[in-house]
């Protein structure tokens, strides 16, 4: 039976601080018709990601701001329900940047078919998609972890951090996570093999770092920024590497507080800090995906997806990212 | 006639803020006698360098702190006056890390003979020594300037900055200096060929940067830190590189003020910031020296030395570094 109704989530107001439901509006329209060379995709999973908070501001960032009143776009896994593109058939599972909606129309060129693999299709939004590739390239290309080194990762139980720590273990490193609940600590140490995890809500991060990183920090994979990162940066070693992946602790600050200047610590340690976005590595995605897929297939990398049901719960799931609610990748199952 | 008296400058108190004369003591002792395998060197020039301020603190840094009451050590050009080492003869011009004194004893292994070249011996402490190599490796290895890019250098009239700007010009870049006097601005633009120089004491650095860097900043070679660097970092481009060479504006702060966190700017621009010290590149010194020597010989790189006379004026010359008094390398002629 052909669907007729399409719910869409629009950004109608730029959030101040934590995004609120009133910043968004769910509208209903007829399901769009694909034109020539286009396909109609039914959303199966959509991805809520911290970087999207940045796009909700009207300022220059690595991606342009979301326009007001338009339907939001993000990572989606979906199924082709109608194709007017020769490469796609009804039933194909695809992933791409699509609308936060029940249905989207896309040109075939902007989609990727999800290959058969060791994981379900949702993994195209987690370990075998953007978060997994972010972990892979940020850690290996910028962090360059060497066996025996100490690697610290903040936001350790998140979609990226949980993969970073496991890759660092595969490289023979001592891996220390920083996370915000006992459940996360247990997951990372007991299920993923982290050597130590600091619960920043219950422990003094500086004191805990002194205890679990007695040889200092060689690689700091930074997902959070702010005071947690200040504490790690005060303990870096000569020629430490700091991949900057995110600064989630600061994303909802309208007037970011100043902090200790990091240049001194970088200077006296000949240390490197580098920001990146996964698309910097676009040319190497196939390599990264192949390696991650192999590790997942071999059971060397495990991952978790935190799935909520219903497009109408997308905003709450997005808010949850900033409250530290999710373990692993936060997804919304739409259909 | 054999000398009998040796003046030595000792650190007797750790400076608070700007180093003061009372932090130091000039003592007199008999000229030391070289033992077997050692040489006696008469100091001709000694080098005062900003990094030495860091060594006057009792904290971990890239070099260990100076011990209290001991004679200070730094870069020296001198002449061998007595040799008990087979490789050195009386009259040889040498350079090395020696004492702030009229005479020092050194093992031969810790000295380098100054080769014949296009510049006088003092250049072993400036363009053909530590400052020149610092500029060379920091700019080329970390900054990686590409033709057509905009390179900004702070502390532009100093021993390092003035060489950085000229190498960047040789690489085809648009070069913007930041310096603190009209005389420095004139020197850099009229004599060294900088495309623009901002006088941070007379202009608003943010406004001036907007004017002279309309395409943003691709490489920022940072000698100074603090608010000047904050302004540059707010204007970096995608994949900008920031070699951190020094933070002279902060060296005399006992309780460094916080500042804007730089991670956000690095993150949204996939930018790299890296601290370094010239000794990171020790294995490549010969290459760097050969290239700098060639450029100096060809007149492609010019340099200036600001020379004061008399060991007794060393402290004033050292203080002058933090007041922005010198153009080019600050040296003290001792004999």
Tab-separated table of N, CA and C in Angstrom, chain A residues 60-62 222 225-227 229-230 233 236-239 244-247 250-251 257-264 266-277 279-280, chain B residues 60-62 222 225-227 229-230 233 236-239 244-247 250-251 257-264 266-277 279-280:
chain	number	residue	atom	x	y	z
A	60	UNK	N	29.676	30.387	11.152
A	60	UNK	CA	30.559	29.583	10.332
A	60	UNK	C	31.022	28.368	11.127
A	61	UNK	N	30.966	27.217	10.531
A	61	UNK	CA	31.541	26.026	11.142
A	61	UNK	C	32.012	25.152	9.990
A	62	UNK	N	32.330	23.904	10.289
A	62	UNK	CA	32.842	23.065	9.204
A	62	UNK	C	31.749	22.636	8.239
A	222	UNK	N	39.980	13.637	22.196
A	222	UNK	CA	39.109	14.554	22.922
A	222	UNK	C	37.744	14.687	22.259
A	225	UNK	N	36.076	18.389	25.547
A	225	UNK	CA	36.561	19.732	25.861
A	225	UNK	C	36.296	20.112	27.308
A	226	UNK	N	36.533	21.391	27.627
A	226	UNK	CA	36.233	21.901	28.958
A	226	UNK	C	37.179	21.372	30.022
A	227	UNK	N	36.724	21.427	31.274
A	227	UNK	CA	37.616	21.085	32.404
A	227	UNK	C	38.181	19.662	32.357
A	229	UNK	N	39.125	18.044	29.720
A	229	UNK	CA	40.280	18.115	28.828
A	229	UNK	C	41.422	18.913	29.450
A	230	UNK	N	41.097	19.953	30.181
A	230	UNK	CA	42.153	20.712	30.867
A	230	UNK	C	42.981	19.777	31.752
A	233	UNK	N	45.207	17.515	29.594
A	233	UNK	CA	46.297	18.253	28.945
A	233	UNK	C	47.406	18.628	29.918
A	236	UNK	N	50.121	15.546	29.735
A	236	UNK	CA	50.611	14.952	28.486
A	236	UNK	C	52.132	14.790	28.519
A	237	UNK	N	52.582	13.844	27.736
A	237	UNK	CA	54.014	13.541	27.617
A	237	UNK	C	54.654	14.251	26.431
A	238	UNK	N	55.962	14.159	26.381
A	238	UNK	CA	56.732	14.664	25.236
A	238	UNK	C	56.166	14.049	23.946
A	239	UNK	N	55.918	14.915	22.983
A	239	UNK	CA	55.394	14.528	21.674
A	239	UNK	C	54.045	13.801	21.736
A	244	UNK	N	41.354	16.247	18.109
A	244	UNK	CA	40.155	16.944	18.594
A	244	UNK	C	38.980	16.503	17.752
A	245	UNK	N	38.098	15.746	18.357
A	245	UNK	CA	36.961	15.207	17.620
A	245	UNK	C	35.705	15.995	17.918
A	246	UNK	N	35.546	16.419	19.156
A	246	UNK	CA	34.358	17.161	19.554
A	246	UNK	C	34.617	17.883	20.860
A	247	UNK	N	33.703	18.756	21.193
A	247	UNK	CA	33.805	19.528	22.434
A	247	UNK	C	32.396	19.596	23.009
A	250	UNK	N	30.848	21.917	25.551
A	250	UNK	CA	30.744	23.355	25.288
A	250	UNK	C	29.671	23.714	24.269
A	251	UNK	N	29.078	22.711	23.620
A	251	UNK	CA	28.205	23.014	22.480
A	251	UNK	C	26.981	23.830	22.860
A	257	UNK	N	32.946	29.933	28.401
A	257	UNK	CA	33.840	30.425	29.444
A	257	UNK	C	35.280	30.283	28.999
A	258	UNK	N	36.126	31.222	29.423
A	258	UNK	CA	37.546	31.035	29.117
A	258	UNK	C	38.104	29.866	29.926
A	259	UNK	N	39.264	29.427	29.549
A	259	UNK	CA	39.911	28.341	30.270
A	259	UNK	C	41.416	28.531	30.226
A	260	UNK	N	42.134	27.636	30.840
A	260	UNK	CA	43.591	27.744	30.777
A	260	UNK	C	44.057	27.644	29.326
A	261	UNK	N	45.009	28.451	28.971
A	261	UNK	CA	45.529	28.394	27.603
A	261	UNK	C	46.337	27.105	27.436
A	262	UNK	N	46.101	26.411	26.350
A	262	UNK	CA	46.752	25.110	26.167
A	262	UNK	C	48.127	25.219	25.514
A	263	UNK	N	48.413	26.387	24.959
A	263	UNK	CA	49.650	26.482	24.183
A	263	UNK	C	50.889	26.138	25.001
A	264	UNK	N	50.908	26.549	26.262
A	264	UNK	CA	52.078	26.272	27.096
A	264	UNK	C	52.332	24.784	27.232
A	266	UNK	N	51.352	22.417	25.200
A	266	UNK	CA	51.780	21.874	23.901
A	266	UNK	C	53.241	22.223	23.649
A	267	UNK	N	53.602	23.438	24.015
A	267	UNK	CA	54.960	23.929	23.737
A	267	UNK	C	56.009	23.136	24.509
A	268	UNK	N	55.812	23.002	25.820
A	268	UNK	CA	56.886	22.370	26.595
A	268	UNK	C	56.937	20.865	26.358
A	269	UNK	N	55.937	20.319	25.697
A	269	UNK	CA	55.945	18.885	25.408
A	269	UNK	C	56.088	18.572	23.925
A	270	UNK	N	56.344	19.577	23.108
A	270	UNK	CA	56.407	19.352	21.648
A	270	UNK	C	55.203	18.530	21.194
A	271	UNK	N	54.049	18.891	21.742
A	271	UNK	CA	52.850	18.094	21.493
A	271	UNK	C	52.023	18.662	20.345
A	272	UNK	N	51.241	17.772	19.753
A	272	UNK	CA	50.417	18.127	18.597
A	272	UNK	C	48.931	18.030	18.959
A	273	UNK	N	48.172	19.051	18.574
A	273	UNK	CA	46.718	19.030	18.733
A	273	UNK	C	46.134	19.302	17.349
A	274	UNK	N	45.188	18.467	16.932
A	274	UNK	CA	44.632	18.695	15.595
A	274	UNK	C	43.138	18.424	15.574
A	275	UNK	N	42.400	19.384	15.077
A	275	UNK	CA	40.985	19.181	14.834
A	275	UNK	C	40.787	18.404	13.548
A	276	UNK	N	39.660	17.727	13.447
A	276	UNK	CA	39.362	17.024	12.195
A	276	UNK	C	37.872	16.766	12.110
A	277	UNK	N	37.443	16.475	10.913
A	277	UNK	CA	36.078	16.031	10.667
A	277	UNK	C	36.225	14.840	9.730
A	279	UNK	N	35.027	13.845	7.120
A	279	UNK	CA	35.098	14.056	5.667
A	279	UNK	C	36.496	14.463	5.200
A	280	UNK	N	37.378	14.864	6.126
A	280	UNK	CA	38.783	15.099	5.738
A	280	UNK	C	39.385	13.834	5.124
B	60	UNK	N	58.707	21.668	35.767
B	60	UNK	CA	59.008	20.839	34.610
B	60	UNK	C	58.829	21.652	33.330
B	61	UNK	N	59.780	21.581	32.452
B	61	UNK	CA	59.620	22.183	31.138
B	61	UNK	C	60.407	21.317	30.177
B	62	UNK	N	60.631	21.816	28.963
B	62	UNK	CA	61.338	20.966	28.012
B	62	UNK	C	62.818	20.854	28.325
B	222	UNK	N	53.651	31.100	15.909
B	222	UNK	CA	53.345	31.824	17.145
B	222	UNK	C	54.559	31.897	18.069
B	225	UNK	N	51.943	34.176	21.971
B	225	UNK	CA	50.789	33.751	22.765
B	225	UNK	C	49.919	34.926	23.194
B	226	UNK	N	48.977	34.651	24.093
B	226	UNK	CA	48.130	35.703	24.651
B	226	UNK	C	47.154	36.283	23.642
B	227	UNK	N	46.674	37.492	23.919
B	227	UNK	CA	45.599	38.080	23.096
B	227	UNK	C	45.955	38.245	21.616
B	229	UNK	N	47.668	36.181	19.812
B	229	UNK	CA	47.405	34.864	19.208
B	229	UNK	C	45.916	34.555	19.172
B	230	UNK	N	45.186	34.976	20.189
B	230	UNK	CA	43.735	34.767	20.169
B	230	UNK	C	43.138	35.387	18.911
B	233	UNK	N	44.042	33.303	15.818
B	233	UNK	CA	43.365	32.000	15.798
B	233	UNK	C	41.887	32.130	15.434
B	236	UNK	N	41.739	31.672	11.353
B	236	UNK	CA	42.432	30.621	10.609
B	236	UNK	C	41.515	29.963	9.592
B	237	UNK	N	42.137	29.403	8.577
B	237	UNK	CA	41.427	28.718	7.502
B	237	UNK	C	41.351	27.209	7.734
B	238	UNK	N	40.575	26.565	6.885
B	238	UNK	CA	40.509	25.093	6.879
B	238	UNK	C	41.924	24.528	6.736
B	239	UNK	N	42.227	23.580	7.604
B	239	UNK	CA	43.531	22.904	7.619
B	239	UNK	C	44.709	23.852	7.807
B	244	UNK	N	53.887	26.281	17.308
B	244	UNK	CA	54.044	27.028	18.555
B	244	UNK	C	55.519	27.057	18.900
B	245	UNK	N	56.086	28.227	18.787
B	245	UNK	CA	57.530	28.359	19.039
B	245	UNK	C	57.789	28.944	20.409
B	246	UNK	N	56.961	29.888	20.815
B	246	UNK	CA	57.136	30.522	22.108
B	246	UNK	C	55.865	31.230	22.509
B	247	UNK	N	55.830	31.648	23.751
B	247	UNK	CA	54.657	32.357	24.289
B	247	UNK	C	55.195	33.490	25.156
B	250	UNK	N	53.594	35.536	27.895
B	250	UNK	CA	53.116	34.897	29.124
B	250	UNK	C	54.244	34.469	30.065
B	251	UNK	N	55.493	34.564	29.613
B	251	UNK	CA	56.582	33.964	30.392
B	251	UNK	C	56.763	34.589	31.771
B	257	UNK	N	46.688	34.200	33.099
B	257	UNK	CA	45.257	34.452	32.948
B	257	UNK	C	44.657	33.431	31.998
B	258	UNK	N	43.410	33.044	32.247
B	258	UNK	CA	42.754	32.173	31.258
B	258	UNK	C	42.485	32.943	29.973
B	259	UNK	N	42.146	32.222	28.956
B	259	UNK	CA	41.840	32.845	27.672
B	259	UNK	C	40.792	32.035	26.959
B	260	UNK	N	40.409	32.481	25.783
B	260	UNK	CA	39.445	31.686	25.028
B	260	UNK	C	40.039	30.312	24.713
B	261	UNK	N	39.226	29.289	24.818
B	261	UNK	CA	39.722	27.947	24.497
B	261	UNK	C	39.921	27.843	22.984
B	262	UNK	N	41.057	27.309	22.580
B	262	UNK	CA	41.381	27.264	21.147
B	262	UNK	C	40.812	26.036	20.453
B	263	UNK	N	40.374	25.060	21.236
B	263	UNK	CA	39.985	23.798	20.610
B	263	UNK	C	38.867	23.974	19.587
B	264	UNK	N	37.917	24.860	19.890
B	264	UNK	CA	36.813	25.064	18.963
B	264	UNK	C	37.290	25.530	17.600
B	266	UNK	N	40.254	25.132	16.302
B	266	UNK	CA	41.006	24.053	15.638
B	266	UNK	C	40.038	23.018	15.074
B	267	UNK	N	38.992	22.749	15.827
B	267	UNK	CA	38.045	21.708	15.434
B	267	UNK	C	37.288	22.082	14.163
B	268	UNK	N	36.723	23.281	14.144
B	268	UNK	CA	35.877	23.603	12.982
B	268	UNK	C	36.711	23.864	11.739
B	269	UNK	N	38.012	24.004	11.902
B	269	UNK	CA	38.869	24.236	10.739
B	269	UNK	C	39.796	23.059	10.431
B	270	UNK	N	39.615	21.938	11.092
B	270	UNK	CA	40.543	20.805	10.923
B	270	UNK	C	41.993	21.296	10.984
B	271	UNK	N	42.243	22.187	11.929
B	271	UNK	CA	43.559	22.835	12.004
B	271	UNK	C	44.490	22.117	12.971
B	272	UNK	N	45.773	22.288	12.728
B	272	UNK	CA	46.817	21.644	13.518
B	272	UNK	C	47.599	22.690	14.299
B	273	UNK	N	47.834	22.408	15.582
B	273	UNK	CA	48.693	23.254	16.416
B	273	UNK	C	49.745	22.337	17.011
B	274	UNK	N	51.010	22.720	16.899
B	274	UNK	CA	52.048	21.840	17.438
B	274	UNK	C	53.163	22.635	18.085
B	275	UNK	N	53.466	22.295	19.317
B	275	UNK	CA	54.636	22.855	19.972
B	275	UNK	C	55.891	22.159	19.489
B	276	UNK	N	57.003	22.851	19.602
B	276	UNK	CA	58.276	22.212	19.246
B	276	UNK	C	59.416	22.947	19.913
B	277	UNK	N	60.536	22.293	19.955
B	277	UNK	CA	61.786	22.901	20.394
B	277	UNK	C	62.813	22.456	19.367
B	279	UNK	N	65.604	21.257	19.316
B	279	UNK	CA	66.319	19.987	19.481
B	279	UNK	C	65.488	18.792	19.003
B	280	UNK	N	64.170	18.970	18.799
B	280	UNK	CA	63.377	17.895	18.177
B	280	UNK	C	63.957	17.525	16.815
